[in-house]
PDB file of C-alpha atoms in Angstrom:
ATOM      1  CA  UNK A   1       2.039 -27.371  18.408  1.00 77.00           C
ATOM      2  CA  UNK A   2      -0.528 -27.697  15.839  1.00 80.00           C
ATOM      3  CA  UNK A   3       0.037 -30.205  12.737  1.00 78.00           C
ATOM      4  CA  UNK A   4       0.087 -27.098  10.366  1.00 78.00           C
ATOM      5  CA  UNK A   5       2.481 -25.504  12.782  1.00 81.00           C
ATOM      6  CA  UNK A   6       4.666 -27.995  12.872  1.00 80.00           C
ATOM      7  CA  UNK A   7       4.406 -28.731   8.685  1.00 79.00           C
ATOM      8  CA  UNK A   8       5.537 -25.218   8.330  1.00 78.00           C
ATOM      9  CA  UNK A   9       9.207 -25.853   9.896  1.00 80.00           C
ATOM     10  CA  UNK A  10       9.668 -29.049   7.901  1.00 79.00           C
ATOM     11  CA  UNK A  11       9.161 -26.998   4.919  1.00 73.00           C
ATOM     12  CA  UNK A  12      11.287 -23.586   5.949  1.00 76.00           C
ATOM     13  CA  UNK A  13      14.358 -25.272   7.411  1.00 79.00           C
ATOM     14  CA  UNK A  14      13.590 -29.155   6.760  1.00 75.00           C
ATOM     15  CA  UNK A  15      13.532 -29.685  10.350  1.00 81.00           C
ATOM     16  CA  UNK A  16      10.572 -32.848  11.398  1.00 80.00           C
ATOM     17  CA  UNK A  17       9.022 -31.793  15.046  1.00 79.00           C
ATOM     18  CA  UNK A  18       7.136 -34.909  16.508  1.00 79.00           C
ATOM     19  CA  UNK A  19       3.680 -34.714  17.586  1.00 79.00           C
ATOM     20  CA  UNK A  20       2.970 -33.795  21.500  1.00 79.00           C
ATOM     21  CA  UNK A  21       5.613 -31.213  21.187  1.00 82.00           C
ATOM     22  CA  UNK A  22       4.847 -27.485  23.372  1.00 84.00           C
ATOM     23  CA  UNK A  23       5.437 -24.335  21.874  1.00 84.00           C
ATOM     24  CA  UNK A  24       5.151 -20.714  24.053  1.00 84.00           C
ATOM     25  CA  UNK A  25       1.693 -18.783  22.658  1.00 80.00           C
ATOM     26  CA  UNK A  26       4.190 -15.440  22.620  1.00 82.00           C
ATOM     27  CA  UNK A  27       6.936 -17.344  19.761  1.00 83.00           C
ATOM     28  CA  UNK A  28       3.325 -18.088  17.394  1.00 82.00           C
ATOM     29  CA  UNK A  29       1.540 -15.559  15.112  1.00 78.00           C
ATOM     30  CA  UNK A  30      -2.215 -14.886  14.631  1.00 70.00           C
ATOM     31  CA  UNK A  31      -2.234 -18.210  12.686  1.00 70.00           C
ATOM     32  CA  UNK A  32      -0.497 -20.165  15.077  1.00 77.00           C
ATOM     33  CA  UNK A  33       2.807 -20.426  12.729  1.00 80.00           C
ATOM     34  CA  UNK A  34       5.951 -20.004  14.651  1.00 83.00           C
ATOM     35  CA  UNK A  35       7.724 -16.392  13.772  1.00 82.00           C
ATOM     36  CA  UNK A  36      10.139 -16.902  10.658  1.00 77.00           C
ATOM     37  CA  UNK A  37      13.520 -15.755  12.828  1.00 80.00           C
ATOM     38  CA  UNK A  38      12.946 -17.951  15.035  1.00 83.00           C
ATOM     39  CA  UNK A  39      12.000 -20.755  12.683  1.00 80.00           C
ATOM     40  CA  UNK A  40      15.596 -19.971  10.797  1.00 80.00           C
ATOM     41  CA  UNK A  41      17.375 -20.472  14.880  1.00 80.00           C
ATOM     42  CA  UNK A  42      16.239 -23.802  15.140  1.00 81.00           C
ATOM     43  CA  UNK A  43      18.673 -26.634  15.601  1.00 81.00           C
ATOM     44  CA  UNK A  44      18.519 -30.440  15.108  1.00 78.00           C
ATOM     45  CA  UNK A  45      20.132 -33.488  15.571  1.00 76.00           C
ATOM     46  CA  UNK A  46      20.210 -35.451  12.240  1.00 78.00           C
ATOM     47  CA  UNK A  47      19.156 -39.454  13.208  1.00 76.00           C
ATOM     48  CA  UNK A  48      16.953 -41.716  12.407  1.00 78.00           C
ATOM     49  CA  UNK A  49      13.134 -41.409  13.188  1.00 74.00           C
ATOM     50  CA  UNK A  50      10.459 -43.508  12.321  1.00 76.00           C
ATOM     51  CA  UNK A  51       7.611 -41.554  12.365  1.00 77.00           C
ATOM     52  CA  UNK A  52       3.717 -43.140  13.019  1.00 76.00           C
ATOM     53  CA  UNK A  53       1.991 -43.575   9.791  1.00 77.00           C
ATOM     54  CA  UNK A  54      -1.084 -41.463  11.128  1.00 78.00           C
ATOM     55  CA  UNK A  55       1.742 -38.211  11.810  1.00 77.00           C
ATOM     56  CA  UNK A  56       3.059 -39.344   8.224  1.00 75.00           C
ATOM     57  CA  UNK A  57      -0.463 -38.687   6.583  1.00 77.00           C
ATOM     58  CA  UNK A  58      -1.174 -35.680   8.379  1.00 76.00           C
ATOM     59  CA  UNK A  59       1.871 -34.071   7.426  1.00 76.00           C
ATOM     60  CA  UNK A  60       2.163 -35.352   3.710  1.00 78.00           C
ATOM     61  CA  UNK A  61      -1.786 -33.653   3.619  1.00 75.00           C
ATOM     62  CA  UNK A  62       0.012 -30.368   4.744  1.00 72.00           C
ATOM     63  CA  UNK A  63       2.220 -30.120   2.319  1.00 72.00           C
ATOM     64  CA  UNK A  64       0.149 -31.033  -0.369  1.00 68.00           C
ATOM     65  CA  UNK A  65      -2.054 -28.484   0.443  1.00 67.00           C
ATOM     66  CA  UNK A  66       0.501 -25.722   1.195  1.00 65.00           C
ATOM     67  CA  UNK A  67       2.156 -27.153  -2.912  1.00 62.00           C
ATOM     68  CA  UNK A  68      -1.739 -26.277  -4.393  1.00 55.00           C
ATOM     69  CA  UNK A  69      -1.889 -22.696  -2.171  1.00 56.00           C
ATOM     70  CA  UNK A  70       1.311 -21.770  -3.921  1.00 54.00           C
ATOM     71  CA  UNK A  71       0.232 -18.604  -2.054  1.00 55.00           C
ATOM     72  CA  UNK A  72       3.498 -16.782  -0.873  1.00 52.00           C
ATOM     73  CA  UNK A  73       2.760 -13.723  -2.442  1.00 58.00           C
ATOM     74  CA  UNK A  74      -0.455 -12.893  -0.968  1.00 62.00           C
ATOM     75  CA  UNK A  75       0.418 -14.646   2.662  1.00 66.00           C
ATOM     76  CA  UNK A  76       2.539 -11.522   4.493  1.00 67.00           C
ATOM     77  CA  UNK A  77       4.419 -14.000   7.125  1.00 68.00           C
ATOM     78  CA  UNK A  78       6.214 -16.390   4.241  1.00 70.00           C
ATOM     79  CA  UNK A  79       7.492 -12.774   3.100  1.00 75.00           C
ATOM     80  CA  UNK A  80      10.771 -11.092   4.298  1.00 78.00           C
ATOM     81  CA  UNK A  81      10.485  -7.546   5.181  1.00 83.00           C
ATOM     82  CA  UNK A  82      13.042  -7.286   2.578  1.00 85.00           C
ATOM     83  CA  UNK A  83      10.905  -8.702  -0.338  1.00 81.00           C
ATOM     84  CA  UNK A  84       7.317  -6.993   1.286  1.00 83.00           C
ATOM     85  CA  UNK A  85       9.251  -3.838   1.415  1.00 87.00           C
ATOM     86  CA  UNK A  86      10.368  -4.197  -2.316  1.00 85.00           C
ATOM     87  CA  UNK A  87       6.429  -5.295  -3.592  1.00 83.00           C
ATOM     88  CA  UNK A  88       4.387  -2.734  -1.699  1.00 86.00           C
ATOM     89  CA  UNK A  89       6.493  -0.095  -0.351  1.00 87.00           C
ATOM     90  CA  UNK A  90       5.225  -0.594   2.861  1.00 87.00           C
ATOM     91  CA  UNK A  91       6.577  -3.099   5.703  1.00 88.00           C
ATOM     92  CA  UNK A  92       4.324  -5.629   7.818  1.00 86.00           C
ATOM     93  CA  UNK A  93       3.689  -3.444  10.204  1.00 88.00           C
ATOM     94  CA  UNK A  94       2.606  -0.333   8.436  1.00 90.00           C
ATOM     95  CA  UNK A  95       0.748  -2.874   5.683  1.00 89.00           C
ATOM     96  CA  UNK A  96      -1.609  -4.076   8.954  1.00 88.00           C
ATOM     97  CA  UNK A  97      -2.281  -0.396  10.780  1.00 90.00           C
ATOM     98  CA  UNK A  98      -3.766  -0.232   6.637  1.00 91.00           C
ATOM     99  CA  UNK A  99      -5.723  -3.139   6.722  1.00 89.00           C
ATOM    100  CA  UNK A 100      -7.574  -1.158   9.827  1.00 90.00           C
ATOM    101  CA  UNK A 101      -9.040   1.568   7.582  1.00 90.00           C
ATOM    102  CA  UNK A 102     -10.033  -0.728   4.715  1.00 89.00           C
ATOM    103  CA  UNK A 103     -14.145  -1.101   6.170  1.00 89.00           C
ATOM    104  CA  UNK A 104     -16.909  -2.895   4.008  1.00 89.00           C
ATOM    105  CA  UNK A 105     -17.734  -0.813   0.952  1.00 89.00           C
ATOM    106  CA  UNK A 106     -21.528  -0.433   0.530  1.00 87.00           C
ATOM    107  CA  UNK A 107     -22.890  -2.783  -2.471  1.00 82.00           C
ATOM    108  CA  UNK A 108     -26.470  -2.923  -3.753  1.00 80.00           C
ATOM    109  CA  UNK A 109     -26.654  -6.682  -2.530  1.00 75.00           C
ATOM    110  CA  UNK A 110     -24.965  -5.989   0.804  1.00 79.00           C
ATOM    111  CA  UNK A 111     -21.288  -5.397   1.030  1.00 84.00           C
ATOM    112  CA  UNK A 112     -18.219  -5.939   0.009  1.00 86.00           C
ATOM    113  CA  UNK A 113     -15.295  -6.877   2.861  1.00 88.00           C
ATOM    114  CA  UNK A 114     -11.480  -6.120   1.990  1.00 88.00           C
ATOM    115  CA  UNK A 115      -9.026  -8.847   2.419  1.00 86.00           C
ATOM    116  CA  UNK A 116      -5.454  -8.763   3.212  1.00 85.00           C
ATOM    117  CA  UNK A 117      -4.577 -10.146  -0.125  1.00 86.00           C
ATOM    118  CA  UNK A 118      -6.655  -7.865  -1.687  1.00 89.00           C
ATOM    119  CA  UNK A 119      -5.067  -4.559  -0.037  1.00 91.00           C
ATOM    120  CA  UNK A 120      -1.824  -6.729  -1.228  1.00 89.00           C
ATOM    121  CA  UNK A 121      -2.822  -6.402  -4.908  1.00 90.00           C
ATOM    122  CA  UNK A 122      -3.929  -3.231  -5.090  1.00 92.00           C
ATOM    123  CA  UNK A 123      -0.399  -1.665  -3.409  1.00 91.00           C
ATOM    124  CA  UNK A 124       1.308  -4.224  -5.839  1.00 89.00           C
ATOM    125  CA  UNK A 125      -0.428  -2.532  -8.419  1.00 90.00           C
ATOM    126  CA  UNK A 126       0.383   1.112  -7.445  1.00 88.00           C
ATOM    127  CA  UNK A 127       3.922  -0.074  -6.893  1.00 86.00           C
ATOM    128  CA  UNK A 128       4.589  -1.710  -9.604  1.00 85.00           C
ATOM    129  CA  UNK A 129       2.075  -1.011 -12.152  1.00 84.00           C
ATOM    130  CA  UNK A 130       1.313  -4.316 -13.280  1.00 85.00           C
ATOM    131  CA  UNK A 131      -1.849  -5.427 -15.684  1.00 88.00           C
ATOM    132  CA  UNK A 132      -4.609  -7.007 -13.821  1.00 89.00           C
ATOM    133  CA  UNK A 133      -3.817 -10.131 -15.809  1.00 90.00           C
ATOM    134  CA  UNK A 134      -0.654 -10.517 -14.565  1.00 89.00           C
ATOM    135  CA  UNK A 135      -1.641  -9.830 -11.220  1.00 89.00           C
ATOM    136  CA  UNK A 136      -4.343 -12.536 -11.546  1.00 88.00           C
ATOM    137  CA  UNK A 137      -1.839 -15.172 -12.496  1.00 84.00           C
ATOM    138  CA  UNK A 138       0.455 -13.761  -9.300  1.00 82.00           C
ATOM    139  CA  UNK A 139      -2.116 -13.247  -6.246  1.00 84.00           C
ATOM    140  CA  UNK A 140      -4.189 -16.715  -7.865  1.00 81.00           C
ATOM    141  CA  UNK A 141      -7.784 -14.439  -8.675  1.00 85.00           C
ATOM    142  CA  UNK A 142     -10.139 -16.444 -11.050  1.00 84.00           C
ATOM    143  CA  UNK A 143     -10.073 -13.968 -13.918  1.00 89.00           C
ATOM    144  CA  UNK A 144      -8.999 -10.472 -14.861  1.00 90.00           C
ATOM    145  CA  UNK A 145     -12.454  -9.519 -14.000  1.00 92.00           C
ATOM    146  CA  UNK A 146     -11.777 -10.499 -10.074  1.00 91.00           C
ATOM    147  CA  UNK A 147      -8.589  -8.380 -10.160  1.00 91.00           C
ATOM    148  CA  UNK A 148     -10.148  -5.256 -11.066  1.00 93.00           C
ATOM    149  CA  UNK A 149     -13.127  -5.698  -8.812  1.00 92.00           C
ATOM    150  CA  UNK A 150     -10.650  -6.043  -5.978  1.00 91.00           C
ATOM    151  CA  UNK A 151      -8.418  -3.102  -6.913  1.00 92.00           C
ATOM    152  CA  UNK A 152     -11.406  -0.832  -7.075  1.00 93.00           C
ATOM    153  CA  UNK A 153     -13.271  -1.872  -3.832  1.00 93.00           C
ATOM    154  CA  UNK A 154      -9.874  -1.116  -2.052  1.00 93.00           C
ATOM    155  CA  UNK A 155      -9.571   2.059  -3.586  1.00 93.00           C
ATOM    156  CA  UNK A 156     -13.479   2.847  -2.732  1.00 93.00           C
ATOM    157  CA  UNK A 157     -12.815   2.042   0.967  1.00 92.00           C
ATOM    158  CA  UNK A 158      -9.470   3.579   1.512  1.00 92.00           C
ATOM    159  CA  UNK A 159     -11.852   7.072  -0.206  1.00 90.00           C
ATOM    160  CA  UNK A 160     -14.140   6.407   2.834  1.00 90.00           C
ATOM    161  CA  UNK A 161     -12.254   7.282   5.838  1.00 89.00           C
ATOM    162  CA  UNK A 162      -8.557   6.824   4.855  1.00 90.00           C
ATOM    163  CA  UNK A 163      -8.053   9.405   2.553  1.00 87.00           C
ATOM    164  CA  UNK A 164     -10.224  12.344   4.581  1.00 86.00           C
ATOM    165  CA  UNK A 165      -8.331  11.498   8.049  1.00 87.00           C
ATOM    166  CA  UNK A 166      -4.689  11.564   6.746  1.00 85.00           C
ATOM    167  CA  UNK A 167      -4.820  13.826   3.802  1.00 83.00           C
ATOM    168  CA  UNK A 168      -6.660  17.477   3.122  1.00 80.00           C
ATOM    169  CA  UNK A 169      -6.735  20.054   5.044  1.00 79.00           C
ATOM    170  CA  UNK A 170      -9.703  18.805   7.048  1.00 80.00           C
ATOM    171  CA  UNK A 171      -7.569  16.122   8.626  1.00 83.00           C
ATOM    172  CA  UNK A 172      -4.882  18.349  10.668  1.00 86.00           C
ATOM    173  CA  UNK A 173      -5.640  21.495  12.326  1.00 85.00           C
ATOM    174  CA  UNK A 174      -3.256  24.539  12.020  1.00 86.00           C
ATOM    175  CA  UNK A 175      -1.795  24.391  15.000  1.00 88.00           C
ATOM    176  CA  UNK A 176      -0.903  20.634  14.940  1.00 89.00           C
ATOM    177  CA  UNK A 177       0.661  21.308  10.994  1.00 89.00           C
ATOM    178  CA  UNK A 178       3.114  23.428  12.478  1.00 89.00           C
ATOM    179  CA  UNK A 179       3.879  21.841  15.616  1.00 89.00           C
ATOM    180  CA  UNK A 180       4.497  18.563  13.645  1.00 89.00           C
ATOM    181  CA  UNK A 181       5.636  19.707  10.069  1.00 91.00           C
ATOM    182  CA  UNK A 182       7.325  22.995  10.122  1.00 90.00           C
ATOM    183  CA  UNK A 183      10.946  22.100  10.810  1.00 91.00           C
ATOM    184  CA  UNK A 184      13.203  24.815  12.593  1.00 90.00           C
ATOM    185  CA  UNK A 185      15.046  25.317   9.146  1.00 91.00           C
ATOM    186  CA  UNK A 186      12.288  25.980   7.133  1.00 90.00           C
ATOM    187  CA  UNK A 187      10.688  27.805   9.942  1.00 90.00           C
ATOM    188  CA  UNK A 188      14.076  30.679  10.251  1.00 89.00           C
ATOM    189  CA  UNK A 189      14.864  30.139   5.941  1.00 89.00           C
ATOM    190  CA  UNK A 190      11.389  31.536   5.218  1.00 89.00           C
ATOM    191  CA  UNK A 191       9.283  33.142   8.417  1.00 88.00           C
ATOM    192  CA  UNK A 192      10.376  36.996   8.349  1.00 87.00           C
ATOM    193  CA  UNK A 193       9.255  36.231  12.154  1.00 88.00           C
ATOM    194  CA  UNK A 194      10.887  33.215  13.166  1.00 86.00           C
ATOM    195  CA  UNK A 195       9.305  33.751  16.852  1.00 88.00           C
ATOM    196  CA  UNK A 196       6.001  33.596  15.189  1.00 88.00           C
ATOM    197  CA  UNK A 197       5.860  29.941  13.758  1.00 86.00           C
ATOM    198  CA  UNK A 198       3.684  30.053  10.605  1.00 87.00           C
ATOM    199  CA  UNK A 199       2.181  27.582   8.268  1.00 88.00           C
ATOM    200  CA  UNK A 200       4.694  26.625   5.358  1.00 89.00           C
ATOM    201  CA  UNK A 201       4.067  24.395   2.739  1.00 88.00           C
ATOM    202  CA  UNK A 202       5.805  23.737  -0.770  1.00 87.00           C
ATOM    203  CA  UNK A 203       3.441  24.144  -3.899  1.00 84.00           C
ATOM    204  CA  UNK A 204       4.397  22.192  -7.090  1.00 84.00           C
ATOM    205  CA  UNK A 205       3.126  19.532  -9.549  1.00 84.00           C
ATOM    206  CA  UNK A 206       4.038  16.299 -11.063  1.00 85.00           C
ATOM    207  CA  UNK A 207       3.719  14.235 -13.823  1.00 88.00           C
ATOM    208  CA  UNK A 208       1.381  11.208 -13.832  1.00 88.00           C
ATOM    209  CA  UNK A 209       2.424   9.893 -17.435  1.00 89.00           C
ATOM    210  CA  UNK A 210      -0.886   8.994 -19.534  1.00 88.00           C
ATOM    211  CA  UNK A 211      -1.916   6.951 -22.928  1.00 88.00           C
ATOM    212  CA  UNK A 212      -2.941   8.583 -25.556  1.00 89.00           C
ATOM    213  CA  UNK A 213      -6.589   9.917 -25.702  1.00 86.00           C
ATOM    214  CA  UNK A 214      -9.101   8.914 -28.630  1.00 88.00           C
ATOM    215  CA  UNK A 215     -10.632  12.277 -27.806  1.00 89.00           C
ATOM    216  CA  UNK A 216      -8.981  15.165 -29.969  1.00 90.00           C
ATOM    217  CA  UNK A 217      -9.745  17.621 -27.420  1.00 89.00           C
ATOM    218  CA  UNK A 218      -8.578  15.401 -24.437  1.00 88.00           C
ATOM    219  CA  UNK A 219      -5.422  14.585 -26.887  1.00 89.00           C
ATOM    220  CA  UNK A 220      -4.287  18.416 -27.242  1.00 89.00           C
ATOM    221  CA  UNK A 221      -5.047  19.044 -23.447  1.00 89.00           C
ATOM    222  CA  UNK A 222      -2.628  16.143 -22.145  1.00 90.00           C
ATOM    223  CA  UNK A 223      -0.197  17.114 -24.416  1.00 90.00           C
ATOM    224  CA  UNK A 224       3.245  18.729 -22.902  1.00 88.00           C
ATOM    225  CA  UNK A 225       5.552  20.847 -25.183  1.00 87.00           C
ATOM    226  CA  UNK A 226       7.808  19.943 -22.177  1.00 84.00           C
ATOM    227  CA  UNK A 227       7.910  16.841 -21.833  1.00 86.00           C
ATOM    228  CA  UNK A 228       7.071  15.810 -25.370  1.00 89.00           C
ATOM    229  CA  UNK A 229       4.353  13.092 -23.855  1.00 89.00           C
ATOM    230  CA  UNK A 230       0.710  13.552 -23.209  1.00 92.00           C
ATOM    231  CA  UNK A 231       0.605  13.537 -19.030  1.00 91.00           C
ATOM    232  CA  UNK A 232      -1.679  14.964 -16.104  1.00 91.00           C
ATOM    233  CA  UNK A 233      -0.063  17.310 -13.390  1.00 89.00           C
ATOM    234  CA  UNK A 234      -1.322  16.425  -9.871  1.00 89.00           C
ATOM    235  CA  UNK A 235      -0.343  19.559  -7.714  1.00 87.00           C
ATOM    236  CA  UNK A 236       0.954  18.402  -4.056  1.00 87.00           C
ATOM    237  CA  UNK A 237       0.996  21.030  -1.069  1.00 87.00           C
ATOM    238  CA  UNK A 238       3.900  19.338   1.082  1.00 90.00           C
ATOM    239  CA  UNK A 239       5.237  20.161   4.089  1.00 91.00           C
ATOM    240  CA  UNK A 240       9.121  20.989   4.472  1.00 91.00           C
ATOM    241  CA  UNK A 241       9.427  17.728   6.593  1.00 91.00           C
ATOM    242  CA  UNK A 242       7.310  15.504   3.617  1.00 89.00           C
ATOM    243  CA  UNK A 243       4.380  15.317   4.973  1.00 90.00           C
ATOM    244  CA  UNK A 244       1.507  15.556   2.192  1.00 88.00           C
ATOM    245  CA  UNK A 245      -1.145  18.254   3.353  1.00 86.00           C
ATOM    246  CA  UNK A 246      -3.452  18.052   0.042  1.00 84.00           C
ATOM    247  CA  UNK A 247      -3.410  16.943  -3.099  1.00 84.00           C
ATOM    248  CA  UNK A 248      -5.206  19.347  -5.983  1.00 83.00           C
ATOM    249  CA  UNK A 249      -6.231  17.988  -9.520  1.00 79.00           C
ATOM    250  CA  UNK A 250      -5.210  16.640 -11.585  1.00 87.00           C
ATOM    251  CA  UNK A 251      -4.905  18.764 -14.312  1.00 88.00           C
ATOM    252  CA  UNK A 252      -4.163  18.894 -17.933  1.00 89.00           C
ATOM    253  CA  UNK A 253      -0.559  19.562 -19.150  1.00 87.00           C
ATOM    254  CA  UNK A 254      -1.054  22.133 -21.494  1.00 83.00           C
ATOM    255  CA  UNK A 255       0.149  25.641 -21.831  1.00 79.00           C
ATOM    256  CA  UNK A 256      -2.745  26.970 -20.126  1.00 82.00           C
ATOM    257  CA  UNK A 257      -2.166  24.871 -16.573  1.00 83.00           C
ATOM    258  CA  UNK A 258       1.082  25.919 -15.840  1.00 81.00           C
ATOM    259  CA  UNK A 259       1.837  26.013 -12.082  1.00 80.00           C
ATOM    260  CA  UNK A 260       1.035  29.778 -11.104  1.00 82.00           C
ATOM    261  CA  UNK A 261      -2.604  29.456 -12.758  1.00 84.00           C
ATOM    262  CA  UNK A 262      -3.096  25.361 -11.071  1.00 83.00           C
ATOM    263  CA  UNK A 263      -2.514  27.829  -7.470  1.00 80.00           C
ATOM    264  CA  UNK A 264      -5.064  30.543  -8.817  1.00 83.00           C
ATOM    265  CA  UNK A 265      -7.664  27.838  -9.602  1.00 80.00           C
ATOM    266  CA  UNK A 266      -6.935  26.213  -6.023  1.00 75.00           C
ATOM    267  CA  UNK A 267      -7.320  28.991  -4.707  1.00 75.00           C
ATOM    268  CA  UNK A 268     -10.578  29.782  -6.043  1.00 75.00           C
ATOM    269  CA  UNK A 269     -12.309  26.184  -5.836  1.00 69.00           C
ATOM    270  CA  UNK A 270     -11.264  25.599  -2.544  1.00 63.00           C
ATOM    271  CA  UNK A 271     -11.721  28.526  -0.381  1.00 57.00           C
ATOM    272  CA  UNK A 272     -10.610  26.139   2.571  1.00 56.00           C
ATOM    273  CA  UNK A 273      -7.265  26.499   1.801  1.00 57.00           C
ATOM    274  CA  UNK A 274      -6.474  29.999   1.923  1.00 53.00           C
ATOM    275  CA  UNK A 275      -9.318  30.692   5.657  1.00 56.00           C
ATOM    276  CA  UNK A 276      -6.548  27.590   7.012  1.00 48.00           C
TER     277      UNK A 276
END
């Protein structure tokens, strides 16, 4: 077991593991850290141990460099599934198959790689809708500056290939939407020919709450009557079972974007829609 290794039980469950002790590769992660349940199984026997002053110096390095990381909330395995769940909406594994799409974005001096603390930020972000200065001080970025850089390099990569594989209807063919997404209820509530499985989706916007605009025009627009707040409506076509198939807009809240004319003006952008 390496020295961080074994540094990382003394400070979960303030258990000392000599040096020279052997450790199965399958109970480590990818950074050679024992898995946190099995960590919280270990047993000792309390006694007396003198331990070498070279192990002592080695260790007391650790843990002065895990005390000036301070980094628990952008390092995924000090996090319970519990707590990850509760930051990003997303659990360990899910956050990882997301880490996959996030590729290099394209810079004028080269390019720009995505970390997994910075895919951590920007979900913390979405989540919990945060200020970039507060999620400097949290995820330890040098300046405001950093945060926002971060934040929209993930959300220029995750526009590259995430977005057009999982969501549009360029990324699911019409046979696989209602094989996968068209649930038997939906299919006999609202196909005259139930035998006859058709596409069926549920039209309908949101609200995506907004400040107010310095632009008068822009001010009147995001106005709603409605709501009594100035707002955008993103339009979502879902499927009965959840699934997202696209997302249109967003569009201004005014009397003139109410839902049936959002559908007409779908409908007439994106002639994609209606040939699928």
């Amino acid at each position: 077991m390496s020295s961080e290794c074994r540094s990382n039980v003394f400070l979960e469950v303030d258990i000392y593991i000599p040096e020279g002790v052997r450790c199965c590769g399958q109970h480590l992660d990818r950074n050679g850290l024992i898995f946190r349940p099995l960590i919280l199984a270990l047993t000792s026997q309390n006694r007396p141990y003198v331990i070498p002053g070279a192990d002592l110096q080695q260790l007391l390095g650790n843990l002065r460099r895990e005390a000036q990381a301070n980094d628990k909330l952008f390092n995924p395995n000090k996090l319970s599934e519990e707590e990850f769940m509760c930051l990003f909406s997303l659990n360990k594994v899910d956050f990882a198959y997301l880490l996959t799409f996030c590729d290099p974005v394209p810079h004028e001096r080269g390019v720009r790689h995505i970390s997994s603390k910075d895919l951590m930020t920007f979900l913390c972000k979405m989540r919990q809708g945060l200020s970039d200065k507060l999620l400097a001080t949290l995820f330890n970025y040098s300046s405001r500056q950093a945060v926002t850089l971060a934040v929209g390099k993930v959300r220029t990569s995750l526009a590259m290939r995430f977005v057009p594989e999982n969501i549009g209807t360029a990324a699911i063919t019409r046979e696989q939407f209602i094989a996968r997404h068209v649930t038997p209820f939906a299919n006999e509530l609202y196909n005259n020919e139930p035998a006859v499985p058709k596409v069926i989706v549920v039209c309908d916007s949101t609200y995506a709450y907004i400040h107010k605009s310095s632009n008068f025009r822009i001010l009147r627009q995001s106005y709603s009557l409605h709501k009594g707040r100035h707002l955008l409506k993103p339009t979502l076509l879902v499927a009965p079972d959840r699934y997202i198939l696209a997302i249109l807009g967003p569009y201004f809240s005014d009397t003139w974007n109410n839902d049936a004319e959002i559908l007409r003006d779908a409908f007439e952008r994106d002639a994609e829609i209606l040939q699928e």
